[in-house]
Short mmCIF file of C-alpha atoms and ligand atoms in Angstrom, two decimals:
data_model
loop_
_atom_site.label_atom_id
_atom_site.label_comp_id
_atom_site.label_asym_id
_atom_site.label_seq_id
_atom_site.Cartn_x
_atom_site.Cartn_y
_atom_site.Cartn_z
CA MET S 309 11.93 -16.24 -25.99
CA LYS S 310 12.02 -12.90 -27.82
CA ASP S 311 8.66 -12.04 -26.29
CA LEU S 312 10.07 -12.29 -22.74
CA THR S 313 11.76 -9.58 -20.65
CA LEU S 314 13.57 -10.45 -17.44
CA VAL S 315 13.25 -7.80 -14.74
CA ILE S 316 16.33 -8.06 -12.54
CA PRO S 317 16.24 -6.14 -9.23
CA ALA S 318 19.76 -5.65 -7.94
CA LYS S 319 21.15 -4.17 -4.76
CA ASN S 320 24.85 -4.46 -3.99
CA GLU S 321 25.19 -7.34 -6.46
CA TRP S 322 28.46 -6.34 -8.14
CA LEU S 323 29.93 -9.79 -7.58
CA SER S 324 26.92 -11.83 -8.68
CA LEU S 325 25.14 -9.82 -11.38
CA PRO S 326 27.90 -10.00 -14.07
CA LYS S 327 27.93 -13.80 -13.67
CA VAL S 328 24.14 -13.95 -13.91
CA LEU S 329 24.21 -11.84 -17.10
CA GLU S 330 26.93 -14.07 -18.53
CA GLU S 331 24.80 -17.17 -17.89
CA LEU S 332 21.77 -15.46 -19.46
CA LYS S 333 23.61 -14.73 -22.74
CA LYS S 334 22.44 -17.93 -24.39
CA TYR S 335 18.78 -17.24 -23.58
CA LYS S 336 17.41 -14.92 -26.22
CA CYS S 337 15.30 -12.71 -23.99
CA GLN S 338 15.38 -9.02 -23.15
CA ILE S 339 16.74 -7.82 -19.84
CA ILE S 340 15.97 -4.81 -17.65
CA ILE S 341 18.11 -4.25 -14.56
CA VAL S 342 16.63 -2.12 -11.80
CA LEU S 343 18.96 -0.61 -9.24
CA HIS S 344 19.51 2.53 -7.22
CA LYS S 345 21.66 5.31 -8.65
CA THR S 346 23.86 5.23 -5.55
CA ASP S 347 24.79 1.57 -6.18
CA ILE S 348 27.92 2.60 -8.10
CA ARG S 349 29.78 -0.70 -7.71
CA THR S 350 26.92 -2.72 -9.27
CA ILE S 351 26.54 -0.16 -12.08
CA LYS S 352 30.29 -0.34 -12.82
CA SER S 353 30.28 -4.15 -12.71
CA ILE S 354 27.89 -4.34 -15.68
CA LYS S 355 29.29 -1.53 -17.82
CA ASN S 356 30.23 -3.99 -20.58
CA TYR S 357 26.64 -5.16 -21.00
CA LYS S 358 24.14 -3.31 -23.17
CA HIS S 359 21.00 -4.12 -21.20
CA LYS S 360 18.53 -1.44 -20.21
CA ILE S 361 19.21 -0.08 -16.72
CA ILE S 362 16.51 1.64 -14.72
CA LYS S 363 17.70 3.77 -11.84
CA GLN S 364 14.84 3.55 -9.40
CA HIS S 365 13.42 6.78 -7.99
CA HIS S 366 12.77 5.32 -4.56
CA ASN S 367 14.30 2.50 -2.51
CA GLY S 368 13.25 -1.09 -2.05
CA TYR S 369 12.76 -4.47 -3.69
CA GLY S 370 9.03 -3.93 -4.33
CA ASP S 371 9.64 -0.52 -5.85
CA ALA S 372 12.27 -2.05 -8.18
CA ILE S 373 9.87 -4.77 -9.38
CA ILE S 374 6.95 -2.38 -9.94
CA GLU S 375 9.11 0.15 -11.83
CA GLY S 376 10.80 -2.63 -13.79
CA VAL S 377 7.67 -4.42 -14.97
CA ASN S 378 6.02 -1.08 -15.81
CA SER S 379 8.81 -0.54 -18.34
CA VAL S 380 8.50 -3.96 -19.98
CA ARG S 381 7.37 -3.76 -23.61
CA THR S 382 7.24 -7.49 -24.41
CA LYS S 383 4.14 -9.65 -23.96
CA TYR S 384 5.69 -11.62 -21.09
CA PHE S 385 7.90 -10.71 -18.14
CA CYS S 386 9.71 -12.66 -15.47
CA ILE S 387 11.10 -11.46 -12.12
CA PHE S 388 14.67 -12.74 -12.00
CA ASN S 389 17.06 -12.28 -9.07
CA ALA S 390 20.55 -10.83 -9.50
CA ASP S 391 22.15 -13.17 -6.96
CA GLY S 392 22.35 -16.28 -9.16
CA SER S 393 19.75 -18.22 -7.16
CA PHE S 394 17.25 -18.63 -10.01
CA ASN S 395 17.91 -21.23 -12.69
CA PRO S 396 17.28 -19.79 -16.18
CA ASN S 397 16.49 -23.27 -17.50
CA ASP S 398 13.09 -22.83 -15.83
CA LEU S 399 12.20 -19.88 -18.08
CA SER S 400 11.20 -21.87 -21.16
CA ILE S 401 8.97 -24.14 -19.02
CA MET S 402 7.30 -21.07 -17.49
CA ILE S 403 6.67 -19.49 -20.90
CA LYS S 404 5.27 -22.78 -22.22
CA LYS S 405 2.77 -22.84 -19.32
CA ILE S 406 1.72 -19.26 -20.07
CA LYS S 407 1.24 -20.08 -23.74
CA LEU S 408 -0.94 -23.02 -22.65
CA GLY S 409 -3.33 -20.60 -20.90
CA SER S 410 -1.93 -19.43 -17.55
CA ASP S 411 -1.66 -15.71 -16.88
CA PHE S 412 1.05 -16.24 -14.27
CA VAL S 413 3.44 -19.03 -13.35
CA PHE S 414 4.98 -19.37 -9.90
CA ALA S 415 8.21 -21.33 -9.57
CA THR S 416 8.18 -23.30 -6.32
CA ARG S 417 10.87 -25.03 -4.30
CA TYR S 418 8.43 -27.36 -2.57
CA LEU S 419 7.02 -29.46 -5.41
CA LYS S 420 8.61 -32.77 -6.36
CA LYS S 421 11.86 -32.05 -8.27
CA GLY S 422 12.11 -28.63 -6.60
CA GLY S 423 14.46 -27.76 -3.76
CA SER S 424 16.82 -25.21 -2.32
CA ASP S 425 20.45 -24.75 -1.43
CA ASP S 426 19.64 -21.32 -0.02
CA ASP S 427 16.76 -21.86 2.43
CA THR S 428 17.49 -21.56 6.15
CA ILE S 429 15.37 -23.19 8.88
CA LEU S 430 13.90 -19.76 9.63
CA THR S 431 13.02 -18.90 6.00
CA PHE S 432 11.66 -22.43 5.48
CA ILE S 433 9.34 -22.26 8.52
CA GLY S 434 8.35 -18.64 7.84
CA ASN S 435 7.53 -19.44 4.25
CA LYS S 436 5.43 -22.47 5.24
CA ILE S 437 3.44 -20.32 7.69
CA PHE S 438 2.88 -17.50 5.17
CA THR S 439 1.96 -19.98 2.44
CA LEU S 440 -0.59 -21.57 4.82
CA ILE S 441 -2.04 -18.14 5.64
CA GLY S 442 -2.28 -17.55 1.87
CA LYS S 443 -4.17 -20.83 1.46
CA ILE S 444 -6.56 -20.36 4.40
CA PHE S 445 -7.30 -16.63 4.25
CA PHE S 446 -6.91 -15.93 0.54
CA LYS S 447 -7.53 -19.37 -1.05
CA ILE S 448 -4.26 -19.10 -3.01
CA ARG S 449 -3.19 -22.50 -4.37
CA ILE S 450 0.58 -22.12 -4.35
CA SER S 451 3.14 -23.91 -2.22
CA ASP S 452 5.90 -21.28 -1.96
CA ILE S 453 4.49 -17.80 -1.44
CA LEU S 454 7.81 -16.02 -0.80
CA PHE S 455 9.98 -17.37 -3.63
CA THR S 456 8.80 -14.68 -6.09
CA PHE S 457 10.25 -16.32 -9.18
CA ILE S 458 7.21 -15.36 -11.21
CA ALA S 459 6.61 -15.08 -14.95
CA GLY S 460 3.45 -13.82 -16.54
CA ASN S 461 1.49 -11.63 -18.86
CA THR S 462 2.94 -8.11 -18.63
CA ILE S 463 -0.29 -6.18 -19.11
CA LYS S 464 -2.10 -8.28 -16.50
CA PHE S 465 0.73 -7.66 -14.00
CA GLN S 466 0.52 -3.93 -14.65
CA LYS S 467 -3.22 -4.12 -13.85
CA LEU S 468 -2.58 -5.49 -10.33
CA LYS S 469 -2.10 -1.97 -8.88
CA LEU S 470 0.66 -3.10 -6.53
CA SER S 471 1.72 -0.76 -3.76
CA TYR S 472 4.34 -2.24 -1.43
CA ASN S 473 7.86 -0.95 -2.07
CA ASP S 474 9.64 -3.60 0.02
CA PHE S 475 9.53 -7.40 0.42
CA ARG S 476 5.81 -7.24 1.32
CA LEU S 477 5.32 -7.19 -2.46
CA CYS S 478 6.10 -10.94 -2.43
CA VAL S 479 2.69 -11.65 -0.86
CA GLU S 480 0.84 -8.75 -2.47
CA ILE S 481 1.47 -10.20 -5.96
CA PRO S 482 -0.23 -13.61 -5.45
CA ILE S 483 -3.06 -12.05 -3.40
CA LYS S 484 -3.89 -9.54 -6.14
CA ILE S 485 -3.56 -12.19 -8.84
CA LYS S 486 -6.20 -14.14 -6.91
CA TRP S 487 -8.44 -11.10 -6.35
CA ASN S 488 -8.34 -10.36 -10.09
CA ASN S 489 -9.28 -13.96 -10.89
CA PHE S 490 -6.26 -14.36 -13.15
CA LYS S 491 -5.23 -17.92 -14.04
CA TYR S 492 -2.06 -19.19 -12.37
CA THR S 493 -0.10 -22.38 -12.03
CA SER S 494 3.18 -23.60 -10.49
CA ILE S 495 6.29 -25.40 -11.69
CA PRO S 496 9.01 -26.99 -9.55
CA SER S 497 12.29 -25.12 -9.34
CA PHE S 498 15.61 -25.61 -7.61
CA GLU S 499 16.94 -22.52 -5.81
CA ARG S 500 20.71 -22.28 -5.98
CA SER S 501 22.89 -20.58 -3.37
CA ARG S 502 23.63 -16.93 -3.92
CA ILE S 503 26.87 -16.54 -5.94
CA ALA S 504 28.31 -13.91 -3.60
CA GLY S 505 27.34 -11.00 -1.40
CA VAL S 506 24.80 -10.88 1.40
CA LYS S 507 21.06 -11.31 1.38
CA ASN S 508 18.94 -8.18 1.61
CA VAL S 509 16.09 -9.84 3.47
CA ASN S 510 16.01 -9.40 7.22
CA GLU S 511 14.15 -12.53 8.28
CA ILE S 512 12.69 -11.07 11.50
CA LYS S 513 11.90 -7.52 10.37
CA ASP S 514 10.68 -8.43 6.88
CA GLY S 515 8.84 -11.49 8.24
CA PHE S 516 6.95 -9.26 10.67
CA LEU S 517 6.15 -6.69 7.96
CA ILE S 518 4.88 -9.46 5.67
CA LEU S 519 2.66 -10.86 8.43
CA CYS S 520 1.16 -7.40 9.04
CA ALA S 521 0.63 -6.95 5.28
CA LEU S 522 -1.23 -10.28 5.09
CA PHE S 523 -3.63 -9.22 7.85
CA LYS S 524 -4.05 -5.72 6.41
CA LEU S 525 -4.90 -7.10 2.97
CA TYR S 526 -7.29 -9.66 4.49
CA PHE S 527 -9.22 -7.06 6.49
CA LYS S 528 -9.24 -4.68 3.52
CA ASN S 529 -10.97 -7.41 1.54
CA VAL S 530 -13.45 -8.19 4.35
CA LYS S 531 -14.29 -4.46 4.58
CA LYS S 532 -14.87 -4.27 0.82
CA TYR S 533 -17.13 -7.35 1.02
CA LEU S 534 -19.18 -5.88 3.90
CA GLU S 535 -19.58 -2.56 2.09
CA LYS S 536 -21.08 -4.41 -0.88
CA GLN S 537 -23.75 -6.07 1.34
N1 GTP L 1892 16.83 -2.63 -6.92
C1 GTP L 1892 16.76 -3.26 -5.75
N2 GTP L 1892 16.96 -4.59 -5.70
C2 GTP L 1892 16.85 -5.20 -4.50
C3 GTP L 1892 16.54 -4.51 -3.30
N3 GTP L 1892 16.50 -5.41 -2.28
C4 GTP L 1892 16.80 -6.62 -2.83
N4 GTP L 1892 17.02 -6.50 -4.14
C5 GTP L 1892 17.36 -7.55 -5.11
O1 GTP L 1892 16.26 -8.45 -5.12
C6 GTP L 1892 16.70 -9.79 -5.27
C7 GTP L 1892 16.21 -10.62 -4.08
O2 GTP L 1892 16.88 -10.18 -2.92
P1 GTP L 1892 17.69 -11.18 -1.96
O3 GTP L 1892 18.49 -10.37 -1.02
O4 GTP L 1892 18.44 -12.18 -2.76
O5 GTP L 1892 16.53 -11.80 -1.18
P2 GTP L 1892 15.83 -13.19 -1.33
O6 GTP L 1892 16.37 -13.94 -2.48
O7 GTP L 1892 14.36 -12.94 -1.27
O8 GTP L 1892 16.22 -13.80 0.02
P3 GTP L 1892 17.41 -14.77 0.34
O9 GTP L 1892 16.84 -16.13 0.29
O10 GTP L 1892 17.72 -14.31 1.68
O11 GTP L 1892 18.52 -14.51 -0.66
C8 GTP L 1892 18.21 -9.72 -5.40
O12 GTP L 1892 18.54 -9.69 -6.76
C9 GTP L 1892 18.55 -8.40 -4.73
O13 GTP L 1892 19.74 -7.83 -5.22
C10 GTP L 1892 16.33 -3.10 -3.40
O14 GTP L 1892 16.06 -2.41 -2.42
N5 GTP L 1892 16.45 -2.53 -4.64
MG1 MG L 1893 18.32 -14.37 -2.87
#
C-alpha cells in the first residue's frame, strides 16, 4: 500500500489519535494529519510520530479534507478518521476495488457484514433520509451517504472542485463524483466506537446544514440543465 496516503482530519483528538497511529504502523501507507494550529494538545500527543502534519488555514472538517487531499502525492488517498472508528483492515479491500476499475470506494455500515457501534438512533435515521435523498434526487447508488470513509484516485478527487468547509462536504463528495461520471462502488465496513473524546458533529445543526446543502446542490444542477436548453 505504498501508493496510498491516509488523510486524517483531527480536532481535539489527543486521546485517540496516538492510538490510531499506533494501530496504523503495520500498514505500509503514508499518512497526512490535518489539524488546526491552535489544537496544541493533539499536536503534542503525536510529537513522537514522523508523519506529515498540515496546519489548516481555516476551520472545519471539510476544509481539513480538501487541504489534506490536495497535498497527497500518491496515486490513491483515503479519508481516515482520528477517533479510531474506522477499521484499517478495510483499506486493502478498498485499494483492490480501485485497482479493479473503480475511481472511488465508499465504505458502508449498511451492507451485509457491515455495522456500527457508534451510530445513534438520530444519526441512523438522519443518514437513511439523506441517503434516500441522494438516491432520488441525485441517483447516487450508495447506502451510507454520511459515513465518509472513502478511498479513491487522488487526481480525480482533486478535480471535484469541492467547496464546503464543514460536514456538508460529506454529501458534496458523492454528488460531485456522480456529476463527474466517475466510477464508484461500496464495500461493507464495521464502524467502531470512538476511542475517547467527544464527537464534533452536532446532529441537529449539521443535519440541517446538510439538508440545505442537498437542496442547494439539486437546484444548482436543475438551473444548469435549464440554461443548456
Ligand atoms: N482538522 C479538523 N478535523 C475535524 C474537524 N471536525 C472534525 N474533525 C475530525 O474529523 C473526524 C470525524 O469527526 P467526528 O467528530 O468523529 O464525526 P463523525 O465521525 O462524522 O461523527 P460521529 O459519528 O458523531 O463520531 C474526526 O477525526 C475528527 O477529529 C475540524 O474542524 N478540523
Ligand atoms: Mg467519529
